[in-house]
């Protein structure tokens, strides 16, 4: 059986304007290859600017790779078929605050992707909005709320709801926990793990929080300066890191832990 | 000896329906040479405490305290000039979000040179003094681990990466040789290796220069790896404080326990992918504060008595404010 997602030699090149390095610099993402099964979680770790967010954007089709191919259930994704992509691989953005339109109700925010991508009738869409709100632990009443009426944790839930509403098979999230406080963070982590168990969702996320990475991921991709320096099972990466860079990351984390 | 000693600090903000206690009887002390962590979720009032200490509060807010002293001198009765002098020379604040606290239109060199006070320079002609300033600036940058000081100083704030920016902020704060550094969430959003660097830097400054540190944030892993004591804040109230190892190993307040349990790294026995423990709901806004113990509606141990605010109690140096602390069985 083919894996849920299979990424083969996907690469990307573009020019970055970067003040610190004075001159514009070429950013090259070297070919990336990995597979993800249904219900599995993969974490992408590495320093800022190493290409983590670019990779996430390539997966959801927000950027077009220079070379390589992405297969969903064994079927090659075509770059001009944005619709197929949108339905199956959805992104939760880093700052849910900025990505939620403040001027419209949450119900409308959730309804938009349905209107654009499905043939559902208004009643069916309404039903789907309420069902998705419940799925992420919110109430049907919340469809009449605006962004400013929500707490950070609730905003994150809405961002996840918006990603879920088209019944995707994979969710890609860029730093989904970074802006959250400890208790809300745990709630969100629990929500995602539950959705994976219930729906078999594949989950790919970028994070600096190695505690959470270790707890919820099955697999890790370590990136540095546009290269995947290492990838493998979470346990293996933490216990037997191969590259010097991964070892440094793991050690920084362990050092903080061991002082306790 | 306590450098900073705050007892029952209350800060009231004029809300639409009367005064709101944004901070309610806060207790906080920082001893000389200590690294104290001030821990709490966003909106718990950490930054308000920092602002109250630095005197940067709007004049229409009501601030009262039984005691608020810096080296035994009362901060509240001091005039603005005296207060500013202390904040310039003895207490330095590193704010969260370094980019916002730097002037975007000036080079980092201009901003760092400006923060070096004249009394640290020898007498001499102004060009000699300018030269001395540059030498000190380079030393400061080396001290915080910025090796390429020339490139850094030439840049404008938006041109440098976040971690360099944060290190630069610490360098600026160190310039006047302060006795206390208040770091408000200095490692927020940082990648782990950079974070480890900043923490090592602060720890080293604490050891070698006997610098006291108030480390503000909610990154428990980072905090517990460096702090010697910790004060936990919830919703504008201090719920627990004490030596780091005591509070970590044996939290007495339900909120502290929940906070510690939420970090998977602390729970070595936790099976992979098992649900993380977490309090229900979220921290209430100032407009909807519960009466009595503010944790009440979210607290698994809450009972009738909790509508009365619990008085602080203590066991040795370990303080807590709860009617049903964890060392006692729930009735
Ligand atoms: N200028 C202000 N006017 C009114 N309320 C404020 C102001 N600044 C902060 N607050 C409120 O005070 C509470 C504590 O805020 P803050 O100290 O910033 O929390 P923290 O730093 O712990 O995240 C929050 O509920 C916040 O909304
Ligand atoms: S006083 Fe009551 S509500 Fe507050 S923390 Fe203790 S048990 Fe919970
Ligand atoms: Mg703050």
XYZ file of C-alpha atoms and ligand atoms in Angstrom:
627
model
C 0.000 0.000 0.000
C 1.296 3.458 -0.795
C 1.889 5.882 2.078
C -0.475 8.791 2.683
C 2.112 11.320 1.578
C 5.266 10.743 -0.307
C 7.660 13.577 -1.078
C 10.363 12.817 -3.636
C 13.358 15.048 -4.213
C 11.418 18.261 -3.812
C 13.732 21.271 -4.134
C 13.334 25.003 -4.315
C 15.478 28.015 -5.187
C 14.807 31.668 -4.699
C 16.524 34.984 -4.006
C 16.174 36.507 -0.514
C 16.667 40.162 0.274
C 18.628 40.090 3.481
C 20.005 43.130 5.266
C 22.231 41.256 7.673
C 24.154 39.769 4.774
C 23.957 43.109 2.954
C 23.622 41.588 -0.535
C 20.630 39.576 -1.751
C 21.358 35.935 -1.200
C 20.239 32.865 -3.016
C 18.255 30.447 -0.901
C 18.447 26.859 -2.032
C 16.388 24.090 -0.535
C 18.219 20.899 -1.451
C 16.076 17.948 -2.521
C 13.856 16.670 0.294
C 12.478 13.156 0.405
C 10.209 11.609 3.039
C 7.025 9.635 3.589
C 4.143 10.022 6.010
C 1.484 7.458 6.876
C -2.098 8.100 7.941
C -2.346 9.089 11.607
C 1.364 9.819 11.788
C 3.028 12.992 12.990
C 6.217 14.433 11.607
C 8.076 17.324 13.213
C 10.384 19.651 11.314
C 13.059 21.206 13.504
C 16.039 23.436 12.790
C 17.194 27.019 13.031
C 15.347 30.043 11.723
C 15.946 30.554 8.030
C 16.862 26.921 7.458
C 13.953 26.402 5.079
C 11.326 24.881 7.377
C 8.556 27.303 6.439
C 9.423 27.076 2.733
C 9.092 23.314 2.904
C 5.700 23.676 4.603
C 4.568 26.052 1.859
C 5.725 23.636 -0.829
C 3.683 20.878 0.762
C 0.461 22.864 0.766
C 1.098 24.246 -2.694
C 1.632 27.865 -1.659
C 5.000 27.719 -3.438
C 5.939 25.701 -6.517
C 8.994 23.475 -6.249
C 11.867 23.838 -8.696
C 11.992 20.090 -9.080
C 10.651 16.907 -7.556
C 7.202 15.452 -6.988
C 4.657 15.004 -4.215
C 2.341 11.991 -4.116
C -0.845 11.731 -2.109
C -2.025 8.134 -1.674
C 0.259 7.195 -4.522
C -1.203 9.778 -6.856
C 1.038 12.551 -8.142
C -0.109 16.048 -7.202
C -0.175 18.446 -10.103
C 0.807 22.012 -9.505
C -1.961 23.463 -11.579
C -4.520 21.474 -9.649
C -4.597 23.728 -6.628
C -8.076 22.569 -5.750
C -7.108 18.960 -5.197
C -4.244 20.179 -3.018
C -6.359 22.606 -1.015
C -8.828 19.941 -0.175
C -6.359 17.372 1.021
C -3.392 19.165 2.515
C -4.283 22.153 4.635
C -2.134 24.691 6.414
C -2.519 26.221 9.873
C -0.574 29.460 9.891
C 1.880 30.666 12.491
C -0.001 33.685 13.759
C -3.623 32.739 13.821
C -4.379 36.281 14.887
C -3.175 37.727 11.609
C -4.652 35.018 9.472
C -8.219 35.429 10.757
C -10.110 38.310 9.160
C -11.251 40.602 12.009
C -14.219 42.049 10.114
C -16.300 38.928 9.577
C -17.822 36.362 11.907
C -16.136 33.067 12.590
C -19.035 31.350 10.849
C -18.249 33.268 7.660
C -14.536 32.530 8.008
C -15.312 28.830 8.178
C -17.934 28.987 5.438
C -15.613 30.585 2.856
C -13.547 27.492 2.017
C -16.758 25.459 1.757
C -18.299 27.952 -0.649
C -15.173 28.016 -2.788
C -14.389 24.340 -2.842
C -17.581 22.335 -2.453
C -21.008 21.923 -4.002
C -22.770 21.848 -0.625
C -26.083 23.650 -0.189
C -26.274 26.546 2.315
C -27.974 24.250 4.848
C -25.333 21.595 4.447
C -22.587 24.174 4.808
C -24.207 25.532 7.969
C -24.374 22.001 9.343
C -20.706 21.431 8.479
C -19.615 24.678 10.176
C -21.375 23.705 13.406
C -20.061 20.181 13.293
C -16.478 21.412 12.801
C -16.782 23.910 15.638
C -17.824 21.048 17.913
C -14.983 18.923 16.600
C -12.396 21.440 17.839
C -14.114 21.803 21.190
C -16.063 24.985 20.554
C -19.777 25.707 20.490
C -22.127 26.299 17.524
C -22.782 29.773 19.030
C -19.206 30.711 18.264
C -20.090 31.101 14.598
C -21.600 34.487 15.477
C -18.420 35.664 17.237
C -15.699 37.890 15.831
C -11.969 37.322 16.175
C -11.479 39.895 18.942
C -13.933 38.033 21.178
C -11.696 34.974 21.374
C -8.770 34.027 23.581
C -5.471 32.937 22.013
C -6.337 29.305 22.493
C -9.735 29.718 20.880
C -8.180 31.518 17.924
C -5.857 28.582 17.460
C -8.842 26.257 17.553
C -10.580 28.291 14.856
C -7.434 28.190 12.729
C -7.444 24.418 13.100
C -11.183 24.278 12.390
C -10.669 26.225 9.188
C -8.006 23.753 8.136
C -10.217 20.778 9.039
C -13.445 21.892 7.472
C -12.623 20.477 4.033
C -11.901 17.023 5.502
C -8.216 17.089 4.625
C -6.004 14.067 5.020
C -3.006 16.078 6.155
C -2.545 19.203 8.216
C 0.649 21.216 8.002
C 1.287 23.730 10.789
C 4.010 26.324 11.183
C 4.811 26.834 14.886
C 1.267 26.042 16.017
C 2.115 26.066 19.720
C 4.667 28.851 20.006
C 2.309 31.686 20.847
C 0.254 29.629 23.284
C 0.429 29.599 27.060
C 1.185 26.320 28.830
C -2.360 25.251 29.650
C -3.772 26.274 26.272
C -0.820 24.643 24.581
C -1.547 21.343 26.279
C -5.207 21.650 25.319
C -4.267 22.246 21.669
C -1.780 19.369 21.631
C -4.445 17.083 23.083
C -6.963 18.259 20.499
C -4.642 17.471 17.607
C -3.739 14.044 18.965
C -7.438 13.260 19.391
C -8.243 14.354 15.838
C -5.478 12.105 14.580
C -6.826 9.127 16.448
C -10.403 9.802 15.351
C -9.790 10.853 11.748
C -6.452 9.252 10.874
C -5.117 12.697 10.060
C -1.477 13.076 9.060
C 0.146 15.952 10.910
C 3.316 17.818 9.958
C 4.459 20.634 12.199
C 7.365 23.005 12.636
C 8.482 23.652 16.190
C 11.316 24.783 18.433
C 9.733 23.099 21.414
C 11.651 19.832 21.600
C 9.641 18.699 24.627
C 6.472 18.648 22.547
C 8.280 17.355 19.462
C 9.521 14.402 21.442
C 6.133 13.745 22.972
C 3.892 13.790 19.913
C 5.974 13.137 16.801
C 6.666 9.755 15.210
C 9.287 11.122 12.899
C 11.598 14.122 12.770
C 13.176 16.037 9.917
C 16.159 18.136 10.962
C 16.992 21.088 8.722
C 19.969 23.368 8.511
C 20.714 25.974 5.849
C 18.371 24.508 3.307
C 19.451 20.909 3.790
C 17.812 18.016 5.540
C 20.738 17.004 7.717
C 18.961 14.083 9.245
C 15.586 12.387 9.423
C 14.246 9.379 11.201
C 12.205 7.983 14.074
C 11.833 10.365 16.999
C 13.391 7.952 19.466
C 16.378 7.331 17.251
C 16.989 11.021 16.584
C 16.907 11.844 20.297
C 18.989 8.904 21.446
C 21.418 8.432 18.567
C 21.686 11.681 16.628
C 23.979 11.197 13.647
C 24.841 14.726 12.581
C 26.762 17.164 14.703
C 23.995 19.709 14.347
C 21.245 17.405 15.602
C 23.463 16.406 18.461
C 23.838 20.068 19.402
C 20.070 20.596 19.328
C 19.378 17.530 21.421
C 22.136 18.409 23.843
C 20.833 21.946 24.346
C 17.498 20.431 25.232
C 18.929 17.731 27.494
C 21.166 20.259 29.224
C 18.146 22.255 30.319
C 16.420 19.098 31.454
C 19.335 17.680 33.382
C 19.603 20.785 35.532
C 16.318 19.779 37.079
C 19.635 41.024 51.968
C 16.722 41.794 49.718
C 17.655 44.174 46.944
C 14.105 44.586 45.821
C 11.324 44.024 48.318
C 7.682 44.255 47.322
C 4.841 43.532 49.719
C 1.142 43.677 48.843
C 1.537 45.626 45.645
C -1.884 46.449 44.241
C -2.452 48.143 40.934
C -5.866 49.409 39.991
C -6.934 50.334 36.492
C -9.926 52.508 35.748
C -12.367 50.194 33.977
C -15.750 51.105 32.534
C -17.500 49.728 35.625
C -15.220 51.027 38.337
C -11.685 50.183 39.393
C -10.207 46.818 38.479
C -7.406 45.243 40.471
C -5.004 44.239 37.698
C -2.477 43.329 40.366
C -3.821 42.136 43.695
C -1.496 42.026 46.729
C 1.621 40.927 44.883
C 4.626 39.835 46.954
C 8.045 39.643 45.364
C 11.574 39.857 46.718
C 14.873 39.616 44.919
C 17.951 38.953 46.986
C 21.395 40.066 46.027
C 22.992 37.526 43.661
C 19.747 35.678 43.110
C 18.103 34.591 39.855
C 14.394 34.758 40.477
C 11.872 33.597 37.927
C 8.520 35.335 37.648
C 6.256 32.814 35.995
C 2.755 33.167 34.644
C 0.681 32.930 31.477
C 0.060 35.907 29.187
C -2.198 38.379 30.869
C -1.258 37.236 34.358
C 0.329 40.622 35.041
C 4.030 39.907 34.653
C 4.683 42.902 32.448
C 2.572 45.118 34.696
C 4.826 44.206 37.624
C 7.863 45.071 35.529
C 6.290 48.410 34.632
C 5.356 49.083 38.248
C 8.959 48.480 39.301
C 10.348 50.730 36.605
C 7.804 53.437 37.346
C 6.472 53.443 33.800
C 2.764 53.545 34.624
C 0.091 55.967 33.438
C -0.601 58.600 36.085
C -4.302 57.725 36.290
C -3.628 54.202 37.601
C -3.752 53.654 41.349
C -0.720 51.959 42.776
C -0.428 51.048 46.462
C 1.897 48.793 48.427
C 2.728 48.055 52.054
C 6.320 48.044 50.966
C 8.136 48.635 47.717
C 11.803 49.254 48.335
C 15.043 49.131 46.394
C 17.990 48.598 48.759
C 15.777 49.759 51.623
C 14.799 52.991 49.893
C 11.102 53.487 49.267
C 10.448 53.588 45.533
C 6.918 54.931 45.712
C 7.704 58.096 47.667
C 10.731 58.927 45.548
C 10.557 61.764 43.026
C 10.730 61.076 39.301
C 14.321 62.197 38.924
C 15.579 59.863 41.678
C 13.527 57.035 40.256
C 14.925 57.539 36.766
C 18.440 57.575 38.146
C 17.959 54.168 39.736
C 16.414 52.834 36.537
C 19.318 54.213 34.550
C 22.205 53.035 36.691
C 21.120 50.250 39.009
C 18.191 48.368 37.502
C 18.137 47.513 33.804
C 15.162 46.154 31.929
C 15.382 43.961 28.828
C 11.957 43.990 27.237
C 10.239 41.225 25.369
C 10.226 41.996 21.678
C 13.638 43.654 21.209
C 12.762 45.105 17.816
C 10.011 47.234 19.290
C 12.231 48.704 21.982
C 15.006 49.801 19.627
C 14.977 52.965 17.546
C 14.590 51.773 13.937
C 16.202 54.891 12.502
C 19.510 54.751 14.379
C 22.382 52.309 13.976
C 23.035 49.894 16.803
C 26.323 51.718 17.426
C 24.564 55.008 18.135
C 22.140 53.257 20.471
C 24.782 51.352 22.390
C 27.165 54.302 22.778
C 24.320 56.364 24.157
C 23.640 53.830 26.891
C 27.184 54.002 28.290
C 27.060 56.556 31.101
C 29.733 59.247 31.285
C 30.852 58.318 34.787
C 32.303 55.056 33.476
C 34.778 56.989 31.311
C 38.083 58.564 32.361
C 38.428 62.291 32.148
C 39.888 63.406 28.866
C 39.174 65.190 25.645
C 35.909 64.383 23.996
C 37.576 62.413 21.199
C 39.389 60.313 23.775
C 36.102 59.729 25.532
C 34.434 58.783 22.267
C 37.228 56.305 21.667
C 36.785 54.861 25.187
C 33.091 54.491 24.515
C 33.820 52.473 21.396
C 36.188 50.195 23.270
C 33.588 49.615 25.981
C 30.916 48.965 23.336
C 33.068 46.306 21.661
C 33.769 44.677 25.031
C 30.088 44.638 25.900
C 29.233 42.916 22.644
C 31.942 40.325 23.151
C 30.648 39.742 26.647
C 27.192 38.833 25.346
C 28.681 36.586 22.682
C 28.494 38.802 19.606
C 31.866 38.117 18.016
C 31.633 40.281 14.919
C 31.007 43.547 16.777
C 31.944 45.739 13.784
C 29.264 44.306 11.557
C 26.704 44.400 14.348
C 27.369 48.042 15.231
C 27.079 49.181 11.609
C 23.621 47.660 11.252
C 20.160 49.045 11.834
C 17.846 47.042 14.134
C 15.790 45.439 11.348
C 18.950 44.173 9.662
C 20.079 41.841 12.413
C 18.618 38.428 13.247
C 16.431 38.069 16.344
C 18.980 36.382 18.533
C 21.678 38.981 17.838
C 19.078 41.645 18.535
C 18.241 40.095 21.901
C 21.919 39.756 22.805
C 22.410 43.355 21.773
C 19.568 44.409 24.101
C 21.297 42.614 26.943
C 24.557 44.372 26.086
C 22.773 47.739 26.221
C 21.258 46.808 29.554
C 24.688 45.856 30.929
C 26.313 49.106 29.819
C 25.765 51.077 33.046
C 26.876 48.108 35.214
C 23.502 47.511 36.850
C 22.952 45.431 39.990
C 19.686 43.949 38.783
C 18.582 42.943 35.314
C 14.912 42.411 34.665
C 14.475 40.277 31.553
C 10.871 40.207 30.346
C 10.413 37.030 28.316
C 13.862 37.317 26.714
C 13.813 33.946 24.957
C 10.295 33.974 23.557
C 10.107 32.241 20.181
C 13.818 31.484 20.075
C 15.206 28.287 18.697
C 16.687 25.987 21.254
C 20.408 26.542 20.680
C 20.033 30.320 20.724
C 17.888 30.098 23.797
C 20.493 27.952 25.510
C 23.106 30.598 24.642
C 21.094 33.444 26.138
C 20.429 31.411 29.284
C 24.109 30.533 29.638
C 24.973 34.176 29.133
C 22.617 35.315 31.891
C 23.795 32.559 34.227
C 27.415 33.503 33.598
C 26.736 37.191 34.267
C 25.015 36.197 37.475
C 28.002 34.139 38.622
C 30.879 36.321 37.496
C 29.438 39.747 38.093
C 27.153 38.948 40.957
C 24.337 40.364 38.911
C 20.853 39.673 40.245
C 18.287 38.673 37.666
C 14.515 38.732 37.505
C 13.649 36.350 34.687
C 10.090 36.812 33.478
C 8.311 34.281 31.299
C 6.447 31.006 31.009
C 9.078 28.768 29.481
C 9.316 26.456 32.469
C 12.087 24.320 31.091
C 14.324 27.334 30.514
C 13.373 28.885 33.813
C 13.943 25.853 35.960
C 17.327 25.248 34.358
C 18.711 28.564 35.578
C 16.638 30.220 38.300
C 17.336 29.796 41.990
C 13.855 30.776 43.110
C 10.492 31.235 41.542
C 7.332 33.273 42.007
C 4.190 32.040 40.279
C 1.542 34.483 39.194
C -2.025 33.815 38.153
C -4.404 36.521 37.059
C -2.692 39.307 38.980
C -2.242 37.330 42.213
C 0.926 35.671 43.521
C -0.092 32.079 44.114
C 3.183 30.515 45.204
C 6.837 31.356 45.665
C 9.942 29.756 47.058
C 13.285 28.131 46.271
C 13.288 26.638 42.766
C 13.879 23.013 43.762
C 11.193 23.096 46.466
C 8.540 24.572 44.209
C 9.513 22.287 41.341
C 9.554 19.051 43.353
C 6.692 19.796 45.655
C 4.296 22.448 44.392
C 1.657 23.309 46.980
C -0.670 25.369 44.815
C -2.936 23.623 42.264
C -2.042 26.183 39.624
C 1.696 25.654 39.997
C 1.152 21.933 39.759
C -0.909 22.318 36.583
C 1.741 24.581 35.080
C 4.530 22.121 35.821
C 2.525 19.152 34.578
C 1.788 20.872 31.279
C 5.448 20.652 30.215
C 5.922 17.147 28.804
C 9.681 17.413 29.368
C 9.185 17.298 33.119
C 7.241 14.077 33.017
C 9.726 11.333 32.341
C 7.121 8.637 32.976
C 4.740 10.056 30.373
C 4.070 7.533 27.558
C 4.518 9.036 24.078
C 1.354 10.579 22.626
C -0.592 10.317 25.865
C -2.827 13.315 26.614
C -1.098 16.158 28.472
C -2.683 17.260 31.671
C -4.153 20.707 31.538
C -6.585 22.923 33.409
C -9.850 23.483 31.603
C -10.638 26.841 30.092
C -8.403 29.869 29.894
C -7.243 32.733 32.050
C -10.140 35.226 32.475
C -9.841 38.795 31.245
C -9.678 41.694 33.697
C -13.321 42.482 32.965
C -14.423 39.058 34.162
C -12.365 38.385 37.263
C -13.867 35.825 39.636
C -14.160 36.907 43.260
C -11.990 35.320 45.918
C -9.320 32.977 44.607
C -9.110 33.855 40.935
C -8.291 30.276 39.959
C -11.636 29.135 41.436
C -13.646 28.412 38.245
C -10.769 26.392 36.753
C -9.485 24.737 39.909
C -9.992 20.984 40.375
C -9.804 21.406 44.175
C -12.117 24.397 44.549
C -14.742 24.405 47.305
C -17.121 26.898 48.868
C -14.382 28.593 50.913
C -12.584 29.608 47.747
C -14.873 32.589 47.136
C -12.822 34.221 49.895
C -9.320 35.135 48.735
C -6.823 32.882 50.539
C -4.190 34.592 52.706
C -0.572 33.720 51.985
C 0.812 31.000 54.241
C 4.282 29.597 54.467
C 6.424 26.599 55.246
C 9.995 27.823 55.748
C 10.804 29.920 52.663
C 7.983 28.423 50.641
C 4.900 30.665 50.388
C 1.515 29.736 48.934
C -2.004 31.157 48.801
C -4.572 28.406 48.718
C -7.283 27.096 51.039
C -6.654 23.502 49.997
C -2.971 23.147 49.164
C -1.664 19.918 47.730
C 0.029 18.665 50.865
C -3.362 18.393 52.488
C -5.951 15.874 51.403
C -8.992 17.298 49.712
C -11.954 17.022 52.017
N -2.528 49.709 29.315
C -3.410 48.813 29.805
N -4.696 49.155 30.022
C -5.580 48.260 30.510
N -5.270 46.987 30.817
C -3.996 46.576 30.632
C -2.995 47.454 30.119
N -1.815 46.774 30.045
C -2.086 45.533 30.480
N -3.385 45.406 30.830
C -4.038 44.199 31.344
O -3.381 43.775 32.522
C -3.317 42.353 32.578
C -1.882 41.901 32.775
O -1.137 42.244 31.647
P 0.415 41.975 31.472
O 1.150 42.475 32.661
O 0.807 42.511 30.142
O 0.488 40.380 31.475
P 1.736 39.437 31.125
O 2.948 40.282 30.987
O 1.802 38.502 32.296
O 1.371 38.741 29.871
C -3.922 41.848 31.270
O -5.263 41.425 31.514
C -3.894 43.041 30.357
O -4.958 42.982 29.435
S -7.980 28.524 47.045
Fe -9.478 27.059 46.274
S -9.785 27.661 44.154
Fe -7.935 28.661 44.845
S -6.325 27.297 44.239
Fe -6.825 26.760 46.341
S -8.359 25.158 46.159
Fe -8.203 26.111 44.155
Mg 4.315 40.260 29.146
